[in-house]
């Protein structure tokens, strides 16, 4: 087990009708900017619940943060924050709205030239403008971590940021919100959380025995509840376990003391940037090829995963490891998630080379848990995923 | 799954040689009271490591906090805190020293008549004097929670306290410390952590699918590493997983959204108060009888535990549930922990009645996850444990 430091100060308020508790979490003298996405919260009743709960809190609204939160849109929100002397941010949405809010939390207190530098230079803010979240879409775990991914259409870039000052002060998780989420988004959420766990688990045995078992616990729970969630989003037990699994998949806990891969995300982000494919779906496209390509390096953990999560008890280490990849791909397909790039676009030729070139241009030294995957390896993996 | 609120702001600094990082966690202008126990830290080198790491931090010491931290001793430390204008507490020890420090954290800022009221009246401090810990004995989880248990010899009482202001600011967990812990204490630590998990898990199915799996993960990890820890405390991988499992067993995470039992602790505390038996050993004495006595209420979870943790796949629910109790008792015995009260004292006659009477006198309404166990039930359970 590697040394680690772990602190996660976010207060989680979880359960039925918890949006009601909103006002008591925000300082009464705060001037709040309420941030949301495309407006679905106005149709599904969450907007009304939030407004009712906030009561007399001083409030300005900023809607229209898109999936893959867009830098130019966020700059408009930043302008509002500064002009209106906002002191507190409230994200009501999924990972995109929350990620965008984290960028704003950092940018609001940033004193440099242009806030793009926070992303470009990998600045890790120790302090941000305080913010809370009301989660409307379980998937990214952004509600209980300090990371964010921001997209810039102008340059077709998608960059990660984060820092200890960017944890939400509180996050309200009411599993009932999933009843109004389209099936496609639910499937994306399950796939996203599942892959988050794999990125932190599918590496090599590193003596994190408890971390491994926690990771397997989340995978097993997602496998158990996924069909229930898709069949009947009003199944509260399934919804609650789905939602809590998504949060635990990426709140930092299972990553402590063990290596992380994250190459699937690095390649997946490029597919979203290039083709606009849903984030979760890009992960399902890349993961199987990535595990096949890096089979020798990962086969011990793949076999452990096969045994403990998929109950594959027969065969050699290699047999079990292969079975694990097949089971994973079948799981994604069972959710209605296609796992080949050609399922999403007919213009896939040249993508691998383009991604390899981008990685080279950015000067990245290496991907994966051993930091030894080159842009050339990435090119081959993406090609396998055509 | 029940609604819950969860926030755990303690910063964990985990791994080899992490005591070195101590000074950077304490404000440079702090006046620190260093609290420790019977002085073993002076023999095993931890005291020297701490002093070296603290460098020029202004420091006063208070040693001699006994196992089952004693109220009268803590009052002496409180006097030092007030006389010396202490602003920061540093606990270097196991659960007893840390629990005692939590009491002092609360008492230092308490403005009522006598600090005993904090315990007697169940006051839950929102704020305490800030404190950090250097954990020397994995067991209680006190290093990452806000709870404490204090003993008062004068009245043979052992009472719990806690509150959101009583989380350690930081806790340093260096698994190498276990190399100097006597085997008896290591066995106690494993038993203590194992029972902490059982108290939060061995109730009834409540739809906390992920919480169940996390609890099972900790139990499986403890079972896996226990023989390694006892055989060779220098086995770092085993030590690290043991230490992290103890912390995760009682940092609040697995308790969220699910019922808790805690009757084993309530009865066990009385055995410590009456006979001075090690805390962990009282749990091993009570748990098997408690589960047999409450067999019908708990058998579904007992059977799940048998299947998932002990790989008992044959037989009816009842068969598996019985097997689970037997496996648990055998596990404790395998650690060298006796599981009957008569193994510890020849003067056990009348104990059950005495404990039942104490519970009645304190006006407790009910124990266990259904709050329906009466003092009379407790009497029967303790008698079964003779």
XYZ file of C-alpha atoms in Angstrom:
772
model
C 0.000 0.000 0.000
C 1.325 3.440 -0.888
C 1.386 6.339 1.548
C -1.543 8.703 1.183
C -3.249 11.800 2.554
C -7.024 11.887 2.544
C -9.463 14.560 3.574
C -12.974 14.949 2.267
C -14.928 17.650 4.127
C -18.104 17.620 2.003
C -21.283 17.197 4.022
C -23.611 14.695 2.371
C -27.334 15.052 2.969
C -28.813 11.893 1.538
C -32.335 10.609 1.193
C -35.970 11.245 0.475
C -37.133 14.866 0.391
C -33.780 16.234 1.501
C -33.920 19.192 -0.887
C -36.160 20.747 1.786
C -33.064 21.140 3.971
C -31.322 23.459 1.526
C -31.788 26.825 3.255
C -30.263 25.671 6.544
C -26.986 24.811 4.766
C -26.457 28.263 3.216
C -25.389 31.269 5.328
C -28.365 33.581 5.727
C -26.366 36.613 4.560
C -25.128 34.895 1.387
C -25.831 36.255 -2.061
C -26.334 33.111 -4.078
C -25.865 32.323 -7.758
C -28.050 29.350 -8.669
C -26.459 27.473 -11.566
C -28.183 24.879 -13.712
C -28.114 23.269 -17.115
C -30.485 23.030 -20.035
C -33.604 23.667 -18.031
C -34.815 20.108 -17.371
C -35.042 21.038 -13.685
C -37.867 23.381 -14.602
C -39.843 20.512 -16.124
C -39.215 17.842 -13.509
C -40.109 19.936 -10.477
C -36.621 20.121 -8.949
C -36.339 23.840 -9.726
C -39.546 24.488 -7.809
C -38.399 22.353 -4.893
C -35.124 24.268 -4.736
C -36.805 27.680 -4.944
C -39.296 26.757 -2.249
C -36.554 25.396 0.005
C -34.411 28.512 -0.438
C -37.219 30.744 0.757
C -35.897 34.247 1.307
C -32.260 33.606 0.361
C -30.960 36.359 -1.973
C -30.707 34.688 -5.340
C -29.655 35.244 -8.928
C -29.942 32.530 -11.568
C -27.688 31.361 -14.350
C -29.022 28.564 -16.549
C -27.734 26.975 -19.705
C -24.515 25.243 -18.623
C -24.166 22.527 -21.266
C -23.081 18.904 -20.920
C -19.269 19.040 -21.007
C -19.307 22.451 -19.358
C -18.138 24.990 -21.864
C -15.511 27.558 -20.970
C -17.121 30.430 -22.902
C -20.478 29.911 -21.166
C -18.780 29.781 -17.786
C -17.059 33.091 -18.480
C -20.517 34.637 -18.780
C -21.439 33.225 -15.379
C -18.175 34.562 -13.976
C -19.149 37.998 -15.190
C -22.435 37.726 -13.284
C -20.583 36.615 -10.136
C -18.347 39.676 -10.261
C -20.977 42.211 -11.287
C -23.493 41.032 -8.733
C -21.075 40.498 -5.845
C -22.099 36.873 -5.479
C -20.729 35.165 -2.336
C -22.051 31.603 -2.648
C -22.660 29.230 -5.557
C -25.369 26.608 -5.730
C -25.138 23.977 -8.463
C -28.390 22.205 -9.243
C -27.616 19.545 -11.797
C -25.393 16.652 -12.744
C -21.651 16.421 -13.143
C -21.463 19.082 -15.850
C -23.168 21.771 -13.800
C -21.186 20.836 -10.694
C -17.886 20.734 -12.607
C -18.676 24.117 -14.131
C -19.454 25.464 -10.654
C -16.086 24.247 -9.379
C -14.356 26.122 -12.142
C -16.333 29.226 -11.158
C -15.518 28.681 -7.476
C -11.831 28.793 -8.417
C -12.128 31.533 -11.055
C -14.099 33.844 -8.744
C -11.101 34.109 -6.424
C -8.396 33.828 -9.094
C -6.231 36.894 -9.487
C -4.204 35.949 -12.568
C -4.556 37.159 -16.132
C -7.093 34.785 -17.590
C -8.921 32.005 -15.755
C -7.957 29.619 -18.581
C -4.585 29.518 -16.838
C -6.179 27.578 -13.970
C -6.761 24.760 -16.463
C -3.772 25.226 -18.688
C -1.230 25.544 -15.875
C -2.791 22.951 -13.591
C -3.269 25.440 -10.735
C -4.648 23.697 -7.628
C -6.693 26.236 -5.613
C -6.403 26.024 -1.822
C -9.507 28.177 -1.541
C -12.552 28.753 -3.708
C -15.858 30.585 -3.402
C -18.003 28.304 -1.201
C -20.594 26.244 -3.045
C -23.174 23.566 -2.458
C -24.828 21.152 -4.839
C -28.197 19.522 -5.397
C -27.436 16.440 -7.469
C -29.948 15.674 -10.202
C -28.035 12.942 -12.064
C -25.946 10.272 -10.318
C -22.840 9.528 -12.345
C -19.671 11.530 -11.963
C -19.121 11.721 -8.210
C -18.399 15.418 -8.623
C -20.776 16.073 -5.713
C -18.189 14.722 -3.251
C -14.812 15.448 -4.780
C -12.721 18.444 -5.717
C -12.134 17.634 -9.378
C -13.648 19.109 -12.511
C -13.340 18.753 -16.280
C -13.938 21.772 -18.505
C -14.377 21.838 -22.278
C -13.337 24.608 -24.677
C -15.033 24.254 -28.036
C -12.869 26.892 -29.666
C -9.799 24.691 -29.306
C -11.577 21.301 -29.019
C -9.917 20.817 -25.653
C -11.181 19.069 -22.546
C -8.970 19.635 -19.514
C -9.097 18.538 -15.884
C -8.609 20.747 -12.840
C -9.027 20.491 -9.086
C -7.654 21.361 -5.683
C -8.302 21.044 -1.948
C -10.342 24.260 -1.911
C -12.868 22.930 -4.418
C -14.884 20.394 -2.414
C -18.586 21.252 -2.209
C -19.467 22.519 1.277
C -22.533 20.288 1.088
C -24.281 18.090 -1.423
C -27.912 17.075 -1.309
C -28.588 13.649 -2.769
C -32.240 12.732 -3.094
C -32.457 9.435 -5.006
C -36.016 10.274 -6.039
C -34.619 12.655 -8.662
C -33.787 9.719 -10.904
C -37.454 9.105 -11.690
C -37.326 11.954 -14.192
C -34.023 11.010 -15.840
C -34.214 9.542 -19.380
C -33.077 5.904 -19.630
C -30.156 6.922 -21.801
C -28.794 9.155 -19.055
C -29.311 6.494 -16.400
C -27.334 4.010 -18.493
C -24.625 6.645 -18.932
C -24.499 7.232 -15.190
C -24.092 3.553 -14.389
C -21.369 3.193 -17.033
C -19.578 6.303 -15.833
C -19.484 5.202 -12.189
C -18.523 1.635 -13.143
C -15.588 2.895 -15.200
C -14.523 5.284 -12.445
C -14.060 2.278 -10.209
C -12.223 0.316 -12.894
C -9.763 3.188 -13.419
C -8.762 2.975 -9.750
C -8.848 -0.806 -9.468
C -7.819 -2.371 -12.786
C -4.088 -1.883 -12.433
C -1.839 -4.378 -10.626
C -1.950 -5.899 -7.136
C -0.533 -3.215 -4.835
C -1.401 -4.506 -1.392
C -4.504 -2.355 -0.984
C -6.573 -5.315 0.135
C -9.353 -3.231 1.653
C -9.356 -0.750 -1.229
C -9.725 -3.653 -3.677
C -12.672 -5.032 -1.764
C -14.340 -1.622 -1.537
C -13.897 -1.195 -5.301
C -15.371 -4.643 -5.893
C -18.254 -3.745 -3.561
C -19.196 -0.764 -5.705
C -18.935 -2.800 -8.927
C -21.072 -5.589 -7.444
C -23.665 -3.118 -6.224
C -23.867 -1.366 -9.607
C -24.239 -4.724 -11.366
C -26.968 -5.683 -8.902
C -29.009 -2.498 -9.147
C -28.462 -1.546 -12.812
C -31.300 -3.666 -14.244
C -33.615 -2.538 -11.445
C -32.828 1.141 -12.027
C -33.408 0.859 -15.775
C -36.588 -1.180 -15.373
C -38.181 0.981 -12.705
C -36.570 4.253 -11.606
C -39.184 4.531 -8.843
C -37.565 1.509 -7.131
C -36.185 3.600 -4.271
C -33.816 0.987 -2.886
C -32.199 0.523 -6.291
C -32.085 4.283 -6.889
C -30.509 4.976 -3.498
C -27.808 2.339 -3.933
C -27.125 3.527 -7.479
C -26.762 7.107 -6.293
C -24.547 6.283 -3.297
C -22.408 3.962 -5.438
C -21.782 6.747 -7.948
C -20.655 9.071 -5.162
C -18.420 6.472 -3.495
C -16.919 5.546 -6.871
C -15.174 8.885 -7.159
C -14.980 10.602 -3.790
C -11.335 9.643 -3.455
C -11.721 6.853 -0.924
C -10.970 3.826 -3.104
C -8.035 5.619 -4.754
C -6.084 6.055 -1.508
C -2.869 4.079 -1.283
C -3.237 2.343 -4.646
C -2.179 3.161 -8.226
C -4.650 4.707 -10.640
C -4.869 4.159 -14.386
C -7.124 6.894 -15.842
C -5.894 6.269 -19.399
C -9.431 5.274 -20.396
C -10.601 8.739 -19.409
C -7.707 10.454 -21.175
C -8.574 8.734 -24.449
C -12.320 8.970 -23.873
C -12.146 12.728 -23.352
C -10.662 13.058 -26.823
C -13.569 11.156 -28.367
C -16.016 13.529 -26.689
C -13.985 16.542 -27.785
C -13.789 15.273 -31.386
C -17.243 13.747 -31.889
C -19.413 14.956 -29.006
C -20.052 11.382 -27.889
C -21.486 11.147 -24.352
C -18.648 10.936 -21.825
C -19.762 7.599 -20.365
C -20.066 6.031 -23.813
C -16.530 6.986 -24.731
C -15.365 5.096 -21.645
C -17.266 1.990 -22.718
C -15.654 2.298 -26.155
C -12.101 2.595 -24.860
C -12.071 0.337 -21.767
C -12.315 -3.111 -23.427
C -9.594 -2.310 -25.980
C -7.421 -0.740 -23.305
C -7.626 -3.874 -21.155
C -6.923 -6.144 -24.121
C -3.967 -4.034 -25.213
C -2.515 -3.966 -21.679
C -3.482 -7.534 -20.932
C -0.141 -8.741 -19.560
C 0.208 -5.778 -17.191
C -3.336 -6.055 -15.886
C -4.184 -9.739 -16.036
C -3.718 -10.472 -12.349
C -6.229 -7.831 -11.379
C -8.507 -8.755 -14.281
C -8.555 -12.339 -12.988
C -9.262 -11.190 -9.415
C -12.111 -9.044 -10.748
C -13.439 -11.998 -12.753
C -13.447 -14.190 -9.663
C -14.808 -11.793 -7.081
C -17.182 -9.650 -9.114
C -18.290 -11.960 -11.926
C -17.954 -15.299 -10.093
C -15.721 -16.757 -12.805
C -14.080 -19.642 -10.974
C -12.863 -21.878 -13.820
C -9.779 -21.620 -15.963
C -6.299 -20.144 -15.856
C -5.414 -16.594 -14.865
C -5.452 -15.712 -18.581
C -8.825 -17.367 -19.114
C -10.360 -15.519 -16.193
C -8.819 -12.230 -17.252
C -10.250 -12.560 -20.768
C -13.605 -13.511 -19.340
C -13.522 -10.359 -17.214
C -13.123 -8.154 -20.279
C -15.946 -9.979 -22.046
C -18.223 -9.721 -19.022
C -17.512 -5.993 -18.752
C -18.300 -5.370 -22.402
C -21.470 -7.453 -22.135
C -22.483 -5.461 -19.048
C -22.200 -2.186 -20.970
C -24.114 -3.623 -23.911
C -26.809 -4.870 -21.543
C -27.314 -1.241 -20.514
C -27.804 -0.272 -24.153
C -24.315 1.218 -24.407
C -22.416 0.470 -27.623
C -18.738 -0.332 -27.228
C -17.197 0.447 -30.618
C -16.396 3.868 -32.034
C -17.973 2.858 -35.359
C -21.295 2.442 -33.538
C -21.255 6.196 -32.943
C -19.733 7.679 -36.083
C -18.975 6.598 -39.614
C -16.109 9.072 -39.766
C -13.828 7.249 -37.399
C -10.903 6.743 -39.812
C -7.882 8.721 -38.735
C -9.166 9.248 -35.179
C -6.465 7.136 -33.561
C -3.705 9.007 -35.348
C -5.304 12.341 -34.445
C -5.480 11.434 -30.769
C -1.922 10.124 -30.774
C -0.780 13.361 -32.357
C -2.661 15.478 -29.808
C -1.036 13.559 -26.966
C 2.372 14.069 -28.550
C 1.760 17.772 -29.057
C 0.765 18.235 -25.421
C 4.065 16.705 -24.419
C 2.496 14.026 -22.228
C 5.105 11.627 -20.937
C 3.012 8.582 -20.330
C -0.424 7.250 -19.538
C -1.682 4.526 -17.253
C -0.683 3.239 -13.841
C 2.916 2.750 -14.920
C 3.009 6.067 -16.831
C 4.554 4.091 -19.661
C 1.894 4.236 -22.366
C 3.051 6.409 -25.225
C 0.942 8.386 -27.687
C 1.722 5.508 -30.037
C 0.151 3.034 -27.604
C -2.898 5.287 -27.308
C -3.149 5.323 -31.091
C -3.179 1.516 -31.189
C -5.744 1.259 -28.403
C -8.113 3.721 -30.085
C -7.710 1.836 -33.366
C -8.672 -1.417 -31.602
C -11.823 0.383 -30.471
C -12.984 1.299 -33.994
C -31.970 2.733 2.947
C -32.613 5.350 5.611
C -31.943 9.049 5.114
C -28.608 10.183 6.500
C -26.229 13.115 6.889
C -22.519 12.406 6.712
C -19.536 14.646 7.119
C -16.087 13.556 8.224
C -13.525 16.354 7.984
C -10.551 14.547 9.567
C -7.414 14.625 7.439
C -5.743 11.212 7.363
C -2.003 11.063 6.834
C -1.290 7.404 6.263
C 1.857 5.433 5.675
C 5.498 4.829 6.413
C 7.378 7.519 8.337
C 4.437 9.915 8.312
C 5.045 11.050 11.911
C 7.706 13.297 10.362
C 4.901 15.422 8.904
C 3.535 16.375 12.303
C 4.758 19.957 12.616
C 3.253 21.084 9.307
C -0.222 20.099 10.560
C -0.150 22.209 13.728
C -0.447 26.021 13.612
C 2.947 27.526 14.323
C 1.549 29.785 17.043
C -0.209 26.945 18.894
C 0.540 26.080 22.491
C 0.268 22.320 22.478
C -0.564 19.814 25.192
C 0.908 16.430 24.238
C -1.225 13.673 25.773
C -0.197 10.061 26.105
C -0.800 6.938 28.108
C 1.286 4.689 30.308
C 4.572 5.639 28.756
C 5.072 2.820 26.240
C 5.709 5.505 23.619
C 8.895 6.353 25.481
C 10.142 2.776 25.104
C 9.146 2.118 21.505
C 10.633 5.278 20.035
C 7.359 6.947 19.040
C 7.795 9.634 21.700
C 11.200 10.534 20.258
C 9.817 10.575 16.703
C 7.015 12.907 17.791
C 9.336 15.244 19.698
C 11.760 15.413 16.781
C 8.945 16.061 14.314
C 7.454 18.821 16.480
C 10.727 20.711 16.488
C 10.182 24.140 17.985
C 6.430 23.880 18.646
C 5.593 25.159 22.152
C 4.798 22.038 24.119
C 3.669 20.797 27.498
C 3.209 17.112 28.264
C 0.612 15.130 30.131
C 1.199 11.384 30.406
C -0.589 8.660 32.316
C -4.002 8.495 30.648
C -5.047 4.932 31.470
C -6.836 2.367 29.310
C -10.538 3.204 29.676
C -9.707 6.881 30.081
C -10.471 7.874 33.627
C -12.452 10.990 34.411
C -10.428 11.976 37.463
C -7.148 11.783 35.528
C -8.615 13.842 32.703
C -9.666 16.528 35.168
C -5.987 16.931 36.052
C -5.174 17.402 32.361
C -8.005 19.911 32.083
C -6.414 21.898 34.898
C -3.145 22.018 32.941
C -4.985 23.161 29.796
C -6.554 26.049 31.668
C -3.545 27.045 33.747
C -1.154 26.931 30.806
C -3.465 28.532 28.223
C -3.169 25.536 25.927
C -4.677 26.091 22.450
C -4.123 22.743 20.715
C -4.199 19.115 21.869
C -2.097 16.303 20.452
C -3.021 12.749 21.380
C -0.258 10.201 20.897
C -1.720 6.828 21.681
C -4.537 4.403 21.063
C -8.271 4.758 21.501
C -8.072 5.546 25.210
C -5.718 8.485 24.825
C -7.669 9.788 21.823
C -11.020 9.364 23.578
C -9.655 11.164 26.610
C -8.400 13.957 24.369
C -11.858 14.325 22.821
C -13.338 14.744 26.261
C -10.714 17.414 26.981
C -11.400 19.095 23.630
C -15.032 19.454 24.702
C -14.342 20.229 28.366
C -11.787 22.952 27.542
C -14.527 25.027 25.910
C -17.393 23.908 28.167
C -18.908 26.655 30.260
C -21.259 24.675 32.471
C -20.886 23.687 36.129
C -18.985 20.433 35.921
C -17.677 18.755 32.767
C -19.266 15.506 33.929
C -22.478 17.037 32.619
C -21.141 16.654 29.071
C -21.318 12.891 29.619
C -24.287 12.709 31.933
C -26.522 14.989 29.893
C -25.385 13.773 26.490
C -24.230 17.225 25.386
C -23.046 17.175 21.738
C -20.401 19.898 21.274
C -20.500 21.810 17.978
C -17.010 23.093 18.726
C -14.051 21.785 20.685
C -10.438 22.763 21.192
C -8.675 21.626 17.988
C -6.665 18.419 18.285
C -4.661 16.010 16.209
C -3.666 12.417 16.836
C -0.763 10.090 16.231
C -2.258 6.622 16.376
C -0.150 4.005 18.127
C -2.674 1.170 18.330
C -5.155 0.336 15.565
C -8.461 -0.709 17.061
C -11.122 1.785 18.010
C -11.396 4.043 14.970
C -11.373 7.018 17.339
C -8.733 8.625 15.092
C -11.377 9.354 12.459
C -14.626 9.820 14.335
C -16.119 12.213 16.841
C -17.087 9.726 19.533
C -15.502 8.957 22.882
C -16.101 6.710 25.875
C -15.047 7.881 29.336
C -14.833 5.834 32.534
C -15.432 7.042 36.064
C -14.061 4.616 38.619
C -15.719 6.347 41.536
C -19.157 5.377 40.239
C -18.097 2.383 38.107
C -19.607 4.129 35.085
C -18.521 4.086 31.462
C -20.382 6.620 29.331
C -20.264 7.620 25.684
C -20.107 11.152 24.340
C -19.515 12.867 21.002
C -20.466 15.663 18.677
C -19.671 17.266 15.321
C -17.011 19.504 16.889
C -14.973 16.560 18.133
C -13.401 15.122 14.976
C -9.594 15.178 15.031
C -8.258 17.896 12.724
C -5.739 15.340 11.509
C -4.623 11.833 12.342
C -1.284 10.321 11.491
C -1.419 6.592 10.859
C 1.947 4.921 10.420
C 1.359 1.148 10.245
C 4.947 0.552 11.363
C 3.898 1.393 14.933
C 2.347 -2.048 15.320
C 5.755 -3.726 15.416
C 6.049 -2.683 19.057
C 2.548 -3.654 20.148
C 2.220 -6.789 22.331
C 0.342 -9.682 20.685
C -2.441 -9.403 23.244
C -3.140 -5.822 22.176
C -3.010 -6.693 18.495
C -5.582 -9.436 19.060
C -7.713 -6.966 20.991
C -7.495 -4.452 18.152
C -8.588 -6.970 15.534
C -11.476 -8.103 17.735
C -12.516 -4.544 18.489
C -12.610 -3.492 14.826
C -14.342 -6.715 13.789
C -17.072 -6.181 16.369
C -17.473 -2.529 15.386
C -18.385 -3.711 11.912
C -20.755 -6.366 13.247
C -22.599 -3.799 15.361
C -23.413 -1.804 12.215
C -24.073 -4.783 9.975
C -25.606 -7.621 11.968
C -29.119 -6.277 12.161
C -31.728 -6.890 9.452
C -31.711 -6.300 5.684
C -32.407 -2.586 5.275
C -31.619 -1.983 1.630
C -28.120 -0.640 2.251
C -26.638 -2.901 -0.402
C -23.400 -0.940 -0.742
C -23.057 -0.444 3.005
C -23.447 -4.209 3.504
C -20.724 -4.923 0.979
C -18.395 -2.355 2.513
C -18.960 -3.918 5.940
C -18.258 -7.365 4.511
C -15.121 -5.978 2.854
C -13.725 -4.869 6.196
C -14.596 -8.191 7.840
C -12.979 -10.139 4.982
C -9.863 -7.996 5.115
C -9.525 -8.401 8.878
C -9.951 -12.170 8.548
C -7.328 -12.211 5.798
C -4.695 -10.139 7.591
C -5.261 -11.193 11.230
C -3.004 -14.283 11.122
C -0.336 -12.351 9.240
C -0.402 -9.471 11.740
C -0.116 -11.823 14.715
C 2.598 -13.931 13.109
C 4.753 -11.054 11.906
C 3.910 -7.466 12.823
C 6.699 -6.301 10.486
C 4.606 -7.534 7.511
C 3.856 -4.010 6.292
C 1.087 -4.922 3.858
C -0.791 -6.784 6.591
C -0.172 -3.994 9.117
C -1.370 -1.295 6.720
C -4.566 -3.143 5.836
C -5.198 -3.923 9.495
C -4.755 -0.262 10.427
C -6.900 1.106 7.600
C -9.598 -1.506 8.287
C -9.791 -0.433 11.944
C -10.248 3.189 10.892
C -12.852 2.410 8.235
C -14.723 0.155 10.672
C -15.763 3.106 12.798
C -15.392 6.350 10.892
C -19.131 6.489 10.315
C -19.173 5.464 6.673
C -20.663 1.974 6.940
C -23.269 3.169 9.455
C -24.883 5.669 7.068
C -28.412 4.803 6.026
C -28.592 1.515 7.908
C -29.693 0.510 11.416
C -27.123 -0.034 14.151
C -27.246 -2.503 17.003
C -24.573 -1.507 19.563
C -26.121 -3.647 22.299
C -22.921 -5.733 22.400
C -21.005 -2.597 23.340
C -23.589 -1.531 25.922
C -23.306 -4.868 27.718
C -19.558 -5.137 27.136
C -18.931 -1.727 28.697
C -20.524 -2.995 31.885
C -18.165 -5.980 32.011
C -15.191 -3.638 31.719
C -16.634 -1.328 34.364
C -17.304 -4.231 36.759
C -14.269 -6.461 36.164
C -11.734 -4.389 34.234
C -11.752 -6.887 31.359
C -10.181 -5.500 28.157
C -12.856 -3.746 26.076
C -12.365 -5.930 23.003
C -12.586 -9.124 25.043
C -15.917 -8.087 26.553
C -17.253 -7.759 22.998
C -16.087 -11.280 22.143
C -17.807 -12.522 25.303
C -21.138 -10.854 24.585
C -21.443 -11.056 20.773
C -22.020 -14.817 20.311
C -24.654 -14.950 23.053
C -26.299 -11.792 21.756
C -26.613 -13.260 18.269
C -27.946 -16.560 19.592
C -30.474 -14.805 21.815
C -31.654 -12.575 18.958
C -31.385 -15.307 16.365
C -34.831 -14.872 14.775
C -34.418 -11.107 14.362
C -30.933 -11.372 12.900
C -30.871 -14.646 11.024
C -31.247 -13.213 7.539
C -28.180 -11.019 7.973
C -26.326 -13.798 9.814
C -26.932 -16.063 6.809
C -25.786 -13.365 4.365
C -22.653 -12.896 6.462
C -22.075 -16.666 6.497
C -22.315 -16.818 2.714
C -20.353 -13.748 1.739
C -17.725 -13.568 4.455
C -17.270 -17.187 5.528
C -18.174 -18.888 2.237
C -20.818 -21.066 3.879
C -22.906 -22.118 0.894
C -24.719 -25.218 2.167
C -27.849 -25.522 4.293
C -30.925 -23.520 5.187
C -30.990 -19.905 6.323
C -30.999 -21.156 9.914
C -28.070 -23.506 9.275
C -26.009 -20.749 7.706
C -26.914 -18.291 10.441
C -25.792 -20.725 13.151
C -22.617 -21.436 11.231
C -21.928 -17.703 11.128
C -22.049 -17.434 14.915
C -19.782 -20.462 15.276
C -17.310 -19.097 12.727
C -17.231 -15.759 14.525
C -16.561 -17.357 17.907
C -13.875 -19.565 16.344
C -12.286 -16.515 14.767
C -12.009 -14.777 18.141
C -10.618 -17.936 19.761
C -8.090 -18.242 16.949
C -6.807 -14.814 17.965
C -6.354 -16.062 21.537
C -9.472 -14.262 22.746
C -11.684 -16.196 25.171
C -15.410 -15.893 24.621
C -16.959 -16.716 27.993
C -17.131 -14.506 31.068
C -16.004 -17.433 33.244
C -12.733 -17.497 31.278
C -11.955 -14.075 32.785
C -13.346 -14.208 36.315
C -14.525 -16.829 38.770
C -16.825 -14.276 40.368
C -19.287 -14.047 37.537
C -22.382 -15.153 39.467
C -24.873 -12.311 39.799
C -23.279 -10.258 36.998
C -26.263 -10.592 34.668
C -28.678 -9.429 37.354
C -26.390 -6.536 38.265
C -26.172 -5.348 34.656
C -29.925 -5.708 34.176
C -30.462 -3.650 37.302
C -28.041 -0.942 36.159
C -29.840 -0.668 32.829
C -33.166 -0.390 34.642
C -31.843 2.259 37.013
C -30.554 4.369 34.135
C -34.038 4.344 32.677
C -32.950 2.962 29.311
C -35.891 2.217 27.095
C -34.426 -0.403 24.811
C -31.285 -1.769 23.238
C -30.462 -3.065 19.790
C -31.481 -2.111 16.276
C -35.172 -2.348 17.150
C -34.712 -0.619 20.532
C -36.791 -3.431 21.961
C -34.320 -5.289 24.152
C -35.189 -4.783 27.796
C -32.877 -4.914 30.795
C -34.375 -8.363 31.323
C -33.198 -9.427 27.843
C -29.737 -8.057 28.613
C -29.707 -10.083 31.821
C -30.465 -13.259 29.861
C -27.842 -12.514 27.217
C -25.140 -11.882 29.821
C -26.111 -15.101 31.610
C -25.743 -17.026 28.339
C -22.223 -15.601 28.144
C -21.094 -16.978 31.544
